GROMACS .gro file of C-alpha atoms in nm:
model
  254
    1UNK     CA    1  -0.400  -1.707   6.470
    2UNK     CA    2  -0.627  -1.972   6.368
    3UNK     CA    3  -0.860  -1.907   5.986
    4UNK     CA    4  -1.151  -1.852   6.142
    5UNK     CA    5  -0.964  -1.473   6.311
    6UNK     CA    6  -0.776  -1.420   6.059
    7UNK     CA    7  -1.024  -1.386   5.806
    8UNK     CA    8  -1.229  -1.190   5.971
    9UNK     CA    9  -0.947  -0.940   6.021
   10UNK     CA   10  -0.889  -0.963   5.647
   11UNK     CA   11  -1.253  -0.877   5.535
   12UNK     CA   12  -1.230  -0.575   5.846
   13UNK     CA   13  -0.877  -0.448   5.651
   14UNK     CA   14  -1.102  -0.490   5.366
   15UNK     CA   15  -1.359  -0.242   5.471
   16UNK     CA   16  -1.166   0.039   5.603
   17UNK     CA   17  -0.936   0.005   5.290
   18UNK     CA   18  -1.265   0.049   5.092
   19UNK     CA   19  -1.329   0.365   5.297
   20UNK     CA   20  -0.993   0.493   5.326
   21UNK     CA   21  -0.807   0.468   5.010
   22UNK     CA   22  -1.083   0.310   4.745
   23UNK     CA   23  -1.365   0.516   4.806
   24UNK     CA   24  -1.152   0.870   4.734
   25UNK     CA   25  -0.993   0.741   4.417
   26UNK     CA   26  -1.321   0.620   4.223
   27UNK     CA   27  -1.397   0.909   4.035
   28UNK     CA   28  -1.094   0.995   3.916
   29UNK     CA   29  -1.040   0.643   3.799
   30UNK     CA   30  -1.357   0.626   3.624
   31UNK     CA   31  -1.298   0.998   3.454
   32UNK     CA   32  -0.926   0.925   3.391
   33UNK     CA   33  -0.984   0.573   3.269
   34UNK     CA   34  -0.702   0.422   3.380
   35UNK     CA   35  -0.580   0.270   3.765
   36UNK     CA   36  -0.329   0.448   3.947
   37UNK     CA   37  -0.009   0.234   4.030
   38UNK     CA   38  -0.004   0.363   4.371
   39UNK     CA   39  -0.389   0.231   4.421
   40UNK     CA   40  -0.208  -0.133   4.313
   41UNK     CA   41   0.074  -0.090   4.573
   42UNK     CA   42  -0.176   0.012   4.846
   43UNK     CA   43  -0.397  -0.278   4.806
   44UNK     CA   44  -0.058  -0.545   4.801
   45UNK     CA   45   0.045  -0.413   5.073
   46UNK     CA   46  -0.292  -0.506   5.236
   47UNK     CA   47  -0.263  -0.827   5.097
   48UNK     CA   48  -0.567  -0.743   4.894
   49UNK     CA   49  -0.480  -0.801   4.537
   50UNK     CA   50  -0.477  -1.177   4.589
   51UNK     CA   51  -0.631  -1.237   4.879
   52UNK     CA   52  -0.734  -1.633   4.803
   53UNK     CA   53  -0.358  -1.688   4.821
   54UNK     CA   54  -0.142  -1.834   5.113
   55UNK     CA   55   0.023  -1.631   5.282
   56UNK     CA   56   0.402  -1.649   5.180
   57UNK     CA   57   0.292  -1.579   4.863
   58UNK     CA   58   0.146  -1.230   4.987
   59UNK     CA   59  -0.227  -1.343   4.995
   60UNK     CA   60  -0.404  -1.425   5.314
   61UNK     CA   61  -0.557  -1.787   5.207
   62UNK     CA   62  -0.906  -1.674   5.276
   63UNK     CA   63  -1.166  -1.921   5.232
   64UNK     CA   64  -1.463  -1.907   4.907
   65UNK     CA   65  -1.694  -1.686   5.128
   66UNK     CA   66  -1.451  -1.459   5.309
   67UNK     CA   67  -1.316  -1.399   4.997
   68UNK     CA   68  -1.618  -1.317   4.845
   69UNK     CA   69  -1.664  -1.062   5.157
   70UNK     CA   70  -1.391  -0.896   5.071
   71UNK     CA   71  -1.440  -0.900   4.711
   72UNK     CA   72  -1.822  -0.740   4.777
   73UNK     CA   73  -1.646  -0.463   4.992
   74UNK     CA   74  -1.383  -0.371   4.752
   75UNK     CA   75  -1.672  -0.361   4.465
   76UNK     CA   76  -1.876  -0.142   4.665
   77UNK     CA   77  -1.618   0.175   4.651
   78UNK     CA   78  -1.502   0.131   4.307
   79UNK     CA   79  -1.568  -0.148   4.035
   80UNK     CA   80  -1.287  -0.124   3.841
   81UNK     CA   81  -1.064  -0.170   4.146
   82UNK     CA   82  -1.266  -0.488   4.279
   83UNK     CA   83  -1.157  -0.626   3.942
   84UNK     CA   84  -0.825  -0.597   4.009
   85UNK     CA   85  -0.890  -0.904   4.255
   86UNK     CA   86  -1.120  -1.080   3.992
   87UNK     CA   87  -0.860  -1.088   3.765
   88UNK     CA   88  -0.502  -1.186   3.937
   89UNK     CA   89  -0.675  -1.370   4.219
   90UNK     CA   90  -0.981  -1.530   4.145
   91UNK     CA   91  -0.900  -1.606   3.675
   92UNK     CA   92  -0.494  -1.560   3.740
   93UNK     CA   93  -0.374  -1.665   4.094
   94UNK     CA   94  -0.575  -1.967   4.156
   95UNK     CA   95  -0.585  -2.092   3.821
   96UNK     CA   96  -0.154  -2.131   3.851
   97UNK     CA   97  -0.200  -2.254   4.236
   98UNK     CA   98  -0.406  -2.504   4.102
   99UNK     CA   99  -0.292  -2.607   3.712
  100UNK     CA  100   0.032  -2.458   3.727
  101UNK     CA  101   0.392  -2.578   3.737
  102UNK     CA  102   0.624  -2.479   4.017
  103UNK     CA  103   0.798  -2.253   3.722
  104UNK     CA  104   0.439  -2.069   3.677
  105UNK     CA  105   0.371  -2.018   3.996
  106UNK     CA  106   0.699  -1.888   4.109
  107UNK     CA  107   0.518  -1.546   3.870
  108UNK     CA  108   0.275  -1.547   4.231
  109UNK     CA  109   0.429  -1.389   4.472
  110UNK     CA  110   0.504  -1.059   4.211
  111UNK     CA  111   0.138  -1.083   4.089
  112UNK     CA  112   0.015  -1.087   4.467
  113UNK     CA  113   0.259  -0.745   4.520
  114UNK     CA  114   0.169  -0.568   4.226
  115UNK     CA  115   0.500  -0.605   4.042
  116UNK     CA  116   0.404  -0.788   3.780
  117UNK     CA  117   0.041  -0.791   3.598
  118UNK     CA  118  -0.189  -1.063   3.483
  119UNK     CA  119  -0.499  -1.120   3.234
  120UNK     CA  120  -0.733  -1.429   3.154
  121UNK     CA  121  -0.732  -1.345   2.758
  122UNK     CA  122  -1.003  -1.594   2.637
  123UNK     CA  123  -1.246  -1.355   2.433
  124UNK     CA  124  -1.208  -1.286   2.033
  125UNK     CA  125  -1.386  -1.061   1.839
  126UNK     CA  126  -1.631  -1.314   1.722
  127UNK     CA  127  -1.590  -1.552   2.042
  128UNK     CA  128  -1.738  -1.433   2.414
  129UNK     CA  129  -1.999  -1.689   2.558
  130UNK     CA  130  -1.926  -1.970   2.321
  131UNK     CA  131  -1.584  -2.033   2.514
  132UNK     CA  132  -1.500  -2.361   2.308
  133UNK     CA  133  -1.486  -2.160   1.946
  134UNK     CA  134  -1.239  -1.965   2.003
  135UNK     CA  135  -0.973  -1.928   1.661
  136UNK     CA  136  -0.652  -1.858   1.836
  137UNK     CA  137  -0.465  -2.114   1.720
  138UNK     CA  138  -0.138  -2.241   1.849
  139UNK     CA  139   0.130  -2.449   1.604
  140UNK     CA  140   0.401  -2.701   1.720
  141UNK     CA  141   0.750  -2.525   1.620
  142UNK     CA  142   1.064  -2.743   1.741
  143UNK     CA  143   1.055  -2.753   2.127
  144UNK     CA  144   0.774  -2.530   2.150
  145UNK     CA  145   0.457  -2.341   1.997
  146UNK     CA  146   0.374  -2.015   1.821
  147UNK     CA  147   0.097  -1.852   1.875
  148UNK     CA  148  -0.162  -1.675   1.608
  149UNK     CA  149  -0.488  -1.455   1.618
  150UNK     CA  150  -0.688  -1.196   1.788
  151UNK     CA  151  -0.823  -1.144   2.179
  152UNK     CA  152  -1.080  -0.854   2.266
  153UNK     CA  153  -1.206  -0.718   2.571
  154UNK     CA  154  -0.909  -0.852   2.760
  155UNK     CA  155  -0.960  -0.680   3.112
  156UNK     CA  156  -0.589  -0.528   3.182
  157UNK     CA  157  -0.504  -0.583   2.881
  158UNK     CA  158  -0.339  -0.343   2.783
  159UNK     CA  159  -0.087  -0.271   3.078
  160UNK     CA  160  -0.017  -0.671   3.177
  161UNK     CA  161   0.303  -0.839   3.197
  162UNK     CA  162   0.145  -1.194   3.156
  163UNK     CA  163  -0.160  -1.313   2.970
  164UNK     CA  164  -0.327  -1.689   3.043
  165UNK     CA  165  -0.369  -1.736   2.659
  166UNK     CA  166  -0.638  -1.979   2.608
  167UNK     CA  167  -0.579  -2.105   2.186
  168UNK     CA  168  -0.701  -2.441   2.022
  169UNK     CA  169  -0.495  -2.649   1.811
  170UNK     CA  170  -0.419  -3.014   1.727
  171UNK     CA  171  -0.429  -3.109   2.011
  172UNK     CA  172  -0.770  -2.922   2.148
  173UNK     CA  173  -0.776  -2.576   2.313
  174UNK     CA  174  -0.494  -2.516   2.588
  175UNK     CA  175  -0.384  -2.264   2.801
  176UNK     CA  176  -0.052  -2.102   2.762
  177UNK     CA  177   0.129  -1.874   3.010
  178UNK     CA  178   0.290  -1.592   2.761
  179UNK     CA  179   0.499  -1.278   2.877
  180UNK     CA  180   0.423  -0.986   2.714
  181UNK     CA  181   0.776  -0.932   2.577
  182UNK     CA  182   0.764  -1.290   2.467
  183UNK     CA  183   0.770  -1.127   2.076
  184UNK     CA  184   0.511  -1.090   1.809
  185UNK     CA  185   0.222  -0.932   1.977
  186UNK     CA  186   0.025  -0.613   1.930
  187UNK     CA  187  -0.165  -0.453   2.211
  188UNK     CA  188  -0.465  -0.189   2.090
  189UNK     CA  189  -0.643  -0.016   2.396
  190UNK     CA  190  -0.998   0.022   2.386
  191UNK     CA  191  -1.168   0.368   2.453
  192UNK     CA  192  -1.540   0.471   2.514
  193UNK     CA  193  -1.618   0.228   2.792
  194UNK     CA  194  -1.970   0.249   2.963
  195UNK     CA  195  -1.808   0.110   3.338
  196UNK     CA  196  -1.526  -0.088   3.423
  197UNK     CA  197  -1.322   0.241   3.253
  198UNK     CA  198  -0.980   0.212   3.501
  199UNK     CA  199  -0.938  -0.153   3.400
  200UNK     CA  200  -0.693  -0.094   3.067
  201UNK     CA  201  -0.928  -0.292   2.841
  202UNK     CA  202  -0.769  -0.402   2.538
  203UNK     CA  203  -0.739  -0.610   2.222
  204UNK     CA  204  -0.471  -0.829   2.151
  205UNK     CA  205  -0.334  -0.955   1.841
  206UNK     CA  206  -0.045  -1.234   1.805
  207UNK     CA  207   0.148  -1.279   1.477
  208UNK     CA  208   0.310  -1.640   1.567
  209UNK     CA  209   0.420  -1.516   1.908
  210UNK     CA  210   0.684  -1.765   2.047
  211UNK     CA  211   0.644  -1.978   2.354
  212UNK     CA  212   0.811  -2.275   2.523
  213UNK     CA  213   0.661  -2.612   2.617
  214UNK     CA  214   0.699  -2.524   2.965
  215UNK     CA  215   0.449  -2.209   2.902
  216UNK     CA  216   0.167  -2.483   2.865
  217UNK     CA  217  -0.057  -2.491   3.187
  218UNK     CA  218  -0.210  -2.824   3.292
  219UNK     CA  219  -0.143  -3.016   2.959
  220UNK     CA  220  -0.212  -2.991   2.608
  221UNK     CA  221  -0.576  -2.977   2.497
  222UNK     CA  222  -0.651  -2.940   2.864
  223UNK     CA  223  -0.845  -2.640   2.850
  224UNK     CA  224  -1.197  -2.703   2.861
  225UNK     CA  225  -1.314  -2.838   3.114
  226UNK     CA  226  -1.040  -2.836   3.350
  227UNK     CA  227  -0.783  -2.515   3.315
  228UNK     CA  228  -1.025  -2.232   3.193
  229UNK     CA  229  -1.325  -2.403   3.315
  230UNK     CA  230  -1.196  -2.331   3.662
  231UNK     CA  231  -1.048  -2.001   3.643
  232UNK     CA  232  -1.395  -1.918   3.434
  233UNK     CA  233  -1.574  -2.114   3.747
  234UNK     CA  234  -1.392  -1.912   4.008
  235UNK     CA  235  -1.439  -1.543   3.806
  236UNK     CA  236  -1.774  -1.597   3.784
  237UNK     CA  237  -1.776  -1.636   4.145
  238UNK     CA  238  -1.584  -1.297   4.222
  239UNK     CA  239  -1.806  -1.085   3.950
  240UNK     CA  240  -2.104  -1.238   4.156
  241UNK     CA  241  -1.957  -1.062   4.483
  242UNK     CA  242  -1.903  -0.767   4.299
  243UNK     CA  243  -2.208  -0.739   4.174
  244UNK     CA  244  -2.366  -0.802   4.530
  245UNK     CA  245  -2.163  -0.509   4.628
  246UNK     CA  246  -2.326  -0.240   4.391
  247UNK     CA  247  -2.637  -0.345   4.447
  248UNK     CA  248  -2.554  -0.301   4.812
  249UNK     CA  249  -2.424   0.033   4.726
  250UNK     CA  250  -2.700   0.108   4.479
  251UNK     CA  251  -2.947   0.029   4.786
  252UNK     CA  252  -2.754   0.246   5.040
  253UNK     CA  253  -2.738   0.551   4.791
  254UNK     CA  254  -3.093   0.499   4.769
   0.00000   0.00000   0.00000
């Protein structure tokens, strides 16, 4: 099958998984505030949750605008579930296909399938636009690092397996790959959302949360503009889509 057919089958699956399995659950994710597992499993086996990806690592390798097709179609039936994709795929999934180390992105091919959860936690209370002030600071401690301070409005936060932990330092801000079980972190959910409510929004706080060297991505004080400047780069680029696709659906209702 050469790209060119099998993207257009992928942004096709795209629609009719919109219509079929998207559409039905939106109001009870918004009202329930929260994303049903079996939503997640639906849309790996579609090969939807990372789409960008190739495809022995469960995505279909779609190109920028055939990604952005079926990012738009997704977004159209339910926002919170189009940021499913925004998240592991677009901040997550490319950011480790790209920066990563083959020990990161062996993590792909469970993110892509739903068994494992990611989030791009960047934010701080005091620290959203202004990406380079961020106080999270990481410390050198024998063959590794430890990890201190506060993230907010961390989009599946609160139910991820694996955070892309952006923290400055010595040595300049860095990214760090941390498991949630990795020790010495504190997840609060955050209630009362206006949209986005099935997306498990929450605030993180590390108390000198332990990580290897190997948990750096890229390289030390490579943050800004390479490692988060992409995965920032390429979420910006899925919102967009979504955002095409409720004004699309906005227009239609209309």
């Amino acid at each position: 099958m050469t790209q060119a057919a099998g993207t257009s089958v992928a942004v096709e699956r795209a629609r009719r998984f919109a219509d079929d399995v998207v559409r039905p659950a939106a109001a009870t994710i918004d009202a329930e505030g929260r994303m049903p597992r079996e939503v997640m499993e639906a849309m790996a086996a579609e090969g939807l949750i990372c789409p960008s990806l190739p495809e022995q690592l469960g995505g279909h390798e779609l190109a920028p605008v055939d990604a952005g097709l079926v990012t738009e179609a997704i977004g159209r039936a339910c926002c919170s579930t189009r940021t499913i994709m925004t998240i592991q795929d677009a901040l997550v999934g490319q950011t480790l296909m790209r920066w990563g180390s083959e020990a990161h992105q062996r993590h792909l091919p469970d993110i892509a399938a739903g068994r494992r959860l990611a989030a791009f936690a960047l934010t701080e209370p005091e620290v959203g636009s202004d990406a380079r002030g961020i106080t999270t600071r990481y410390e050198a401690d024998g063959a590794g690092f430890r990890l201190s301070g506060r993230k907010k409005w961390i989009t599946f936060g609160g139910i991820a397996d694996l955070f892309l932990m952006v923290a400055t330092g010595d040595d300049g801000p860095t990214v760090f790959l941390v498991e949630r079980d990795a020790g010495g972190q504190a997840t609060e959910p955050m209630e009362g959302l206006i949209g986005n409510r099935g997306t498990h929004v929450a605030e993180i706080r590390l108390d000198a949360t332990p990580v290897g060297a190997d948990a750096v991505v890229g390289r030390l004080g490579g943050a800004f503009p390479f490692v988060a400047g992409s995965a920032l780069d390429n979420g910006r680029y899925s919102v967009a889509w979504g955002s095409v696709g409720i004004i699309a659906e906005a227009t239609d209702l209309m």
